[in-house]
C-alpha atoms as one frame of an Amber mdcrd trajectory, in Angstrom:
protein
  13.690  14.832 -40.366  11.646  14.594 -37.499   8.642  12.172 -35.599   4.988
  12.949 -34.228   3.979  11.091 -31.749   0.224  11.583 -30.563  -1.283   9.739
 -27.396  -4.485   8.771 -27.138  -5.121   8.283 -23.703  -8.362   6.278 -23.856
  -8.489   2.426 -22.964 -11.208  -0.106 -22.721  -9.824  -1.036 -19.177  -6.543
  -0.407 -17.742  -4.266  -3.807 -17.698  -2.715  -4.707 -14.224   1.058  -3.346
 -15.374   0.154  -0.475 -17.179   1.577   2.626 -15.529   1.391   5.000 -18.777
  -1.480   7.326 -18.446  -4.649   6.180 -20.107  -8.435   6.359 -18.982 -11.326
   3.703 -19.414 -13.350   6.584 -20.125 -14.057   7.532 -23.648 -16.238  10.389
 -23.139 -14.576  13.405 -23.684 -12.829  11.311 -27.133 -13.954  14.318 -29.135
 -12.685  16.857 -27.151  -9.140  15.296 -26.996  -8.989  14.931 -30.796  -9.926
  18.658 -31.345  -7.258  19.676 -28.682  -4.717  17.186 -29.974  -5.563  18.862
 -33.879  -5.324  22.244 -32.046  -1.959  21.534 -30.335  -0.551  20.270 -33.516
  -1.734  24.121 -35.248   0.326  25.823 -32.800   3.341  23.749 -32.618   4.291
  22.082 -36.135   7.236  24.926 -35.942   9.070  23.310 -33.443  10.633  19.981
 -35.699  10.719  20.196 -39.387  10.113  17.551 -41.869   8.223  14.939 -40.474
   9.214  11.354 -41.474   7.462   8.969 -38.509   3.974   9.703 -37.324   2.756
   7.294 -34.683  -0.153   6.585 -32.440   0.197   5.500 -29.033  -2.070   5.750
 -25.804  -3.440   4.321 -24.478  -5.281   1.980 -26.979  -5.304   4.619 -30.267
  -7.224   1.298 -32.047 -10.670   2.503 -29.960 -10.696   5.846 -32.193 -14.245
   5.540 -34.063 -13.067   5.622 -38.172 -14.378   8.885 -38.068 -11.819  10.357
 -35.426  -8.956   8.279 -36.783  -9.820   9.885 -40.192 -10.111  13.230 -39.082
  -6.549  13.141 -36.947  -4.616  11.169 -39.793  -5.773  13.293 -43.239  -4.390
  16.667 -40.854  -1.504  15.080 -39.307   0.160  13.288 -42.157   2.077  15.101
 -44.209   3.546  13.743 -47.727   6.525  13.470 -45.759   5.947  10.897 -43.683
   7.213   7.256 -44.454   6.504   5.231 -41.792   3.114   5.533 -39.912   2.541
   3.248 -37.055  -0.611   2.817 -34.910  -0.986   0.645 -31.740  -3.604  -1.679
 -31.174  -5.102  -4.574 -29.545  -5.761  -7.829 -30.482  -9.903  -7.309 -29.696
  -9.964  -4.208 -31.926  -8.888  -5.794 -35.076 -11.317  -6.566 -37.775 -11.513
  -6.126 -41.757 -13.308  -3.052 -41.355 -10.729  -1.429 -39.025  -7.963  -2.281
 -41.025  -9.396  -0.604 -44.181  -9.961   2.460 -42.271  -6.424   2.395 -40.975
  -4.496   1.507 -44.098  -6.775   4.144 -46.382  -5.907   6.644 -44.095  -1.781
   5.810 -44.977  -0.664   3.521 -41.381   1.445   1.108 -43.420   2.978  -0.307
 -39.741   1.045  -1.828 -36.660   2.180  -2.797 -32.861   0.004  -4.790 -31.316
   0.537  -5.611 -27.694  -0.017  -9.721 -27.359   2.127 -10.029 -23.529   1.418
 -13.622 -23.711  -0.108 -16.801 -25.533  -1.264 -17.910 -22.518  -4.593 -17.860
 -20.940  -3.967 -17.595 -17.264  -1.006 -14.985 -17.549  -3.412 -12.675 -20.056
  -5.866 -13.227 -17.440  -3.606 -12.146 -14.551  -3.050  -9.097 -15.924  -6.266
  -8.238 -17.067  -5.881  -8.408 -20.851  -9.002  -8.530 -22.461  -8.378 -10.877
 -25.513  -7.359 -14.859 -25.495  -4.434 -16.412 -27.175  -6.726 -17.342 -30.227
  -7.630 -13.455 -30.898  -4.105 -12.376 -31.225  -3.649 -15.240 -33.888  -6.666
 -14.069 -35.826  -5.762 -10.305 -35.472  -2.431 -10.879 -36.589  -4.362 -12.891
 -39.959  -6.439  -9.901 -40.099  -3.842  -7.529 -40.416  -1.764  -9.311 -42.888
  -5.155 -10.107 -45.061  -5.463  -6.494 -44.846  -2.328  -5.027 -46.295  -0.171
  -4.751 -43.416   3.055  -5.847 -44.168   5.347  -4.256 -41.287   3.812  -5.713
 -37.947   5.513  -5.390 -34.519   4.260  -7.896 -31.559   4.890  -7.122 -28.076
   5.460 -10.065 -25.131   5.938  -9.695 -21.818   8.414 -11.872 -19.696   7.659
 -12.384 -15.360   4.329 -12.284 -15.756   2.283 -13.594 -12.297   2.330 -17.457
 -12.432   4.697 -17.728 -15.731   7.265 -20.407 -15.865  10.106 -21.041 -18.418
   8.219 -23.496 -20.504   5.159 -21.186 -20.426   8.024 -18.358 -22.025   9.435
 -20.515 -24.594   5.740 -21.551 -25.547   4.833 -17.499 -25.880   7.999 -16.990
 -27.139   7.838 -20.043 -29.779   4.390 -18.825 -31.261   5.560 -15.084 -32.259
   8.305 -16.035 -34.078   6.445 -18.597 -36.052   3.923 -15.568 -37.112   7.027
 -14.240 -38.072   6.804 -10.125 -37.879   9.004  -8.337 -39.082   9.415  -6.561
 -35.381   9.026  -7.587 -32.107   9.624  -6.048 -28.251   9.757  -8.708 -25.649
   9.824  -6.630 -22.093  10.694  -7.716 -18.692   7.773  -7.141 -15.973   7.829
  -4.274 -13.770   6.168  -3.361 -10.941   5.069   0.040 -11.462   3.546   2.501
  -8.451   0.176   3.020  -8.904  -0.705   0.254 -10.863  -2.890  -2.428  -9.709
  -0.274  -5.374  -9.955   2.131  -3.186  -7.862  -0.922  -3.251  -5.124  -1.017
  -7.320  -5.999   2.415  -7.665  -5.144   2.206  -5.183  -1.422  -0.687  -7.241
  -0.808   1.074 -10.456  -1.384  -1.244 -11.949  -4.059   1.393 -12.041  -6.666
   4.821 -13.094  -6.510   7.903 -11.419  -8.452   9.706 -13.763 -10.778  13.376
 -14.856  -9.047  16.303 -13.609 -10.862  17.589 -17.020 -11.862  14.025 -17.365
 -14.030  14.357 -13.760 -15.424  17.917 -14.223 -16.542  17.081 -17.803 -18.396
  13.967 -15.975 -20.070  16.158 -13.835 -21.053  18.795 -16.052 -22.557  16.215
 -17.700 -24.463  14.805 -14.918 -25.918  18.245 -13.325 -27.171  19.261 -17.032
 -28.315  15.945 -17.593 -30.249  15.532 -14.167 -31.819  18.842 -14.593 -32.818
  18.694 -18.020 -34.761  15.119 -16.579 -36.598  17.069 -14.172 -37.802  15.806
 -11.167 -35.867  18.669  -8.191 -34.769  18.780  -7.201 -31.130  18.837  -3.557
 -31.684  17.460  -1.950 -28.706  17.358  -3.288 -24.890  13.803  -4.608 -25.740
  13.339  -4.488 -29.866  14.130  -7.137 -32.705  14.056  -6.963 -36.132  14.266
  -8.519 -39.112  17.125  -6.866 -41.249  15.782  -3.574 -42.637  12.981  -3.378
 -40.074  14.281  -1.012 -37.182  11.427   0.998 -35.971  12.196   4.163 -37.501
  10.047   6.244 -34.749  11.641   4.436 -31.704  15.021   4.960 -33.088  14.468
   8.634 -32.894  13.799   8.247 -29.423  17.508   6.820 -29.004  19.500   8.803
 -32.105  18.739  11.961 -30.774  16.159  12.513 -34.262  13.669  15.997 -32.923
  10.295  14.508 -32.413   6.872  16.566 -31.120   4.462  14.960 -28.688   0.565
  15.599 -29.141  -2.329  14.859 -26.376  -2.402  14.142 -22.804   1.080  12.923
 -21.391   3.465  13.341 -24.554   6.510  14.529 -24.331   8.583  16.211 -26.994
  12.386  17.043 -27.565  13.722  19.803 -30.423  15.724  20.207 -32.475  17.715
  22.024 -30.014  17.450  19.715 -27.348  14.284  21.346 -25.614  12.377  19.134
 -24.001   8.485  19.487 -23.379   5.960  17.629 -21.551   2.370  17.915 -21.533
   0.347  17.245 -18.872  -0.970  13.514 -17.525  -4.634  14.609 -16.909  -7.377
  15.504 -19.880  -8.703  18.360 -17.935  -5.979  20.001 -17.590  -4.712  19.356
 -21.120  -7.547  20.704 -22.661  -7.759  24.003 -20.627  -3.963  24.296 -21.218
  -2.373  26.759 -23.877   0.421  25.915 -24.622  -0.437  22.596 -23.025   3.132
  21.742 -22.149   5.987  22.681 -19.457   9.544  23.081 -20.837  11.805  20.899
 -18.870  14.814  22.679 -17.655  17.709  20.999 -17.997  21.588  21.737 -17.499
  24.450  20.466 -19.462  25.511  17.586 -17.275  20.977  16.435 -17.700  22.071
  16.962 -21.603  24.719  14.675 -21.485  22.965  12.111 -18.980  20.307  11.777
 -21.622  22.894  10.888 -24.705  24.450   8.685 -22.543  20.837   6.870 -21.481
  19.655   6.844 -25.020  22.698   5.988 -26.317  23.552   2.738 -23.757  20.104
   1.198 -24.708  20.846   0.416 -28.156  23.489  -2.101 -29.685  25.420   0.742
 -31.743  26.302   2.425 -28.067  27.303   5.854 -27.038  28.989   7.543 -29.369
  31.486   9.427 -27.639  32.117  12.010 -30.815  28.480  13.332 -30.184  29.344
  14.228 -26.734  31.824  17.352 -25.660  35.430  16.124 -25.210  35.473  17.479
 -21.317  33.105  14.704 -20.418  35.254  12.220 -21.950  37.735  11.551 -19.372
  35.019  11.277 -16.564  32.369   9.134 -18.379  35.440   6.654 -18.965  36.462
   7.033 -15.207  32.781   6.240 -14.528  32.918   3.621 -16.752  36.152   1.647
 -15.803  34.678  -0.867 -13.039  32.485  -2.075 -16.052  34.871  -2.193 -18.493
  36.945  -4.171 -16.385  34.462  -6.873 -15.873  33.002  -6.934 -18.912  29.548
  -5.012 -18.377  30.916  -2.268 -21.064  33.406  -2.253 -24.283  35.215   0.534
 -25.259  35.491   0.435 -28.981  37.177   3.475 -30.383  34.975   6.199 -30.053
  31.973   4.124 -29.186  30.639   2.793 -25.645  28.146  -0.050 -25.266  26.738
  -2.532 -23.331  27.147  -6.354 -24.700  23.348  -8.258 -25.415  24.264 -10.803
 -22.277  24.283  -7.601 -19.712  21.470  -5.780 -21.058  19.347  -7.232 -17.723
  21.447  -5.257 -15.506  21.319  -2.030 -18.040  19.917   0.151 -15.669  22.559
  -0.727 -13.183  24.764   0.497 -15.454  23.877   3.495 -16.841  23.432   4.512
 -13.151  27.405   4.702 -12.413  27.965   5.805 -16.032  26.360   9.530 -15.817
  27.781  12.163 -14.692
């Protein structure tokens, strides 16, 4: 059991928050799919049976059919039960979806932010309200019956009402996923440059903490599960590729950027540049890592989900000083202790980070 992950770094334009690496620059498309097939030949040895295959970038929904076709028929194996590709709302059409569902994606994410005109437009997304609407249509006309929405909350200029609006119109699409993310300011991007410059202003705490509220409160009366700092689901719906992310499931990464993780903990990452990536062989660095970085990453992983750290998956000398680590929190109600199992309750997931920062070891 194992997921593929394959980035497509390639972007119409690159939206104001966006710090993942991408390029609004398709013309080397072609070479990138050859490498990424390539890559794929001289790696499929390091996971096993692959059950999740997934497309992210990037904007993987610019692929021409004929480059989606050619990556899909050699990466998806009979295995494979879930296969999710990313897109945006502007990319959608009948014809697209054909291409994508005959080539086996039975699962879409499509990155909304906002149903809001101004705050798409502050961050440079390229679509309106109305097109993620229609998109979503289009998809379900089309056969997909497992779609994720993302939203973002502390966007430039966004108020509560303008949240609970955004918020209001996903869940009456009704997917059967959703990620709702808080904004960050990211180095290098260009609303991190906005904000130095003082042309945007950071949303106060007090506003971030009722979004939040709202969101965990609504999700929770439609029904979805708050699985994941920033996923919901309806029941049966977990992304089954994220969660490997989290469960400690091997996964391999493919194309500029990816990075991969063993099924003996290895980690790999491939390089953040095309050129590079495509004169590369192997095209990734290992990632060294001791035991204590081991057992900082269960403890990461495991802290951003609602199931918690499992404390049986880690070695018993850690024990005592994760608890140690732990005990401020505990005492104040930032972490339970249940059994064997360590998590974080849904009301504290803001400060998360926070968290998980006097937890390691």
């Amino acid at each position: 059991m194992a997921g593929l992950y394959v980035h497509i770094p390639f972007c119409h334009s690159k939206c104001a928050y966006c710090d993942f690496y991408s390029v609004a620059n398709p013309s080397r498309m072609e070479e990138v799919v050859r490498r990424i097939l390539e890559e794929f030949s001289e790696r499929r040895g390091e996971i096993d049976s692959i059950t999740t295959l997934y497309f992210g970038g990037g904007t993987p929904s610019i692929l021409p059919p004929h480059l989606f076709r050619a990556l899909a028929a050699e990466l998806r194996e009979e295995s494979v039960c879930e296969f999710t590709i990313e897109v945006n709302p502007e990319d959608v059409t009948p014809e697209a979806v054909a291409v994508w569902t005959s080539a086996g994606v039975n699962r879409v994410s499509m990155g909304v932010q906002s149903f809001n005109s101004g705050e798409l437009k502050a961050v440079r997304r390229r679509h309106s309200p109305d097109d993620a609407v229609n998109a979503f249509e289009t998809l379900r006309k089309g056969g997909i019956q497992n779609i994720s929405l993302d939203l973002i909350y502390g966007l430039p200029g966004q108020d509560f009402h303008s949240w609970q609006s955004s918020l209001g119109k996903l869940l009456a699409l009704r997917p059967e996923h959703f990620s709702a993310y808080c904004l960050s300011y990211e180095p290098g991007t260009l609303l991190f440059r906005q904000l130095e410059r003082r042309e945007v202003c950071q949303a106060d705490e007090e506003l971030i903490e009722r979004m939040y509220s709202h969101l965990c409160s609504a999700a929770r009366e439609a029904g979805y599960e708050h699985y994941e700092i920033s996923n919901f689901a309806l029941p049966g719906k977990q992304s089954r590729h994220n969660s490997s992310y989290w469960d400690g499931t091997p996964y391999l990464g493919l194309g500029p950027g990816a990075h991969s993780c063993d099924s003996h903990g290895v980690r790999r990452i491939n390089p953040a540049d095309i050129r590079t990536y495509l004169n590369s062989k192997p095209a990734f660095i290992i990632e060294e890592e001791d035991r204590d970085e081991r057992v900082n990453d269960e403890i990461i992983t495991g802290l951003r989900t609602a199931r918690g750290l499992d404390l049986q998956k880690i070695d018993t000398d850690y024990h005592d000083e994760i608890l140690a680590n732990a005990a401020t929190h505990l005492r104040c109600g930032n972490l339970v202790h249940d059994g064997s199992r360590l998590y974080i309750p849904e009301p504290r997931w803001l400060i998360a980070d926070a968290i998980m920062r006097d937890v390691i070891v």
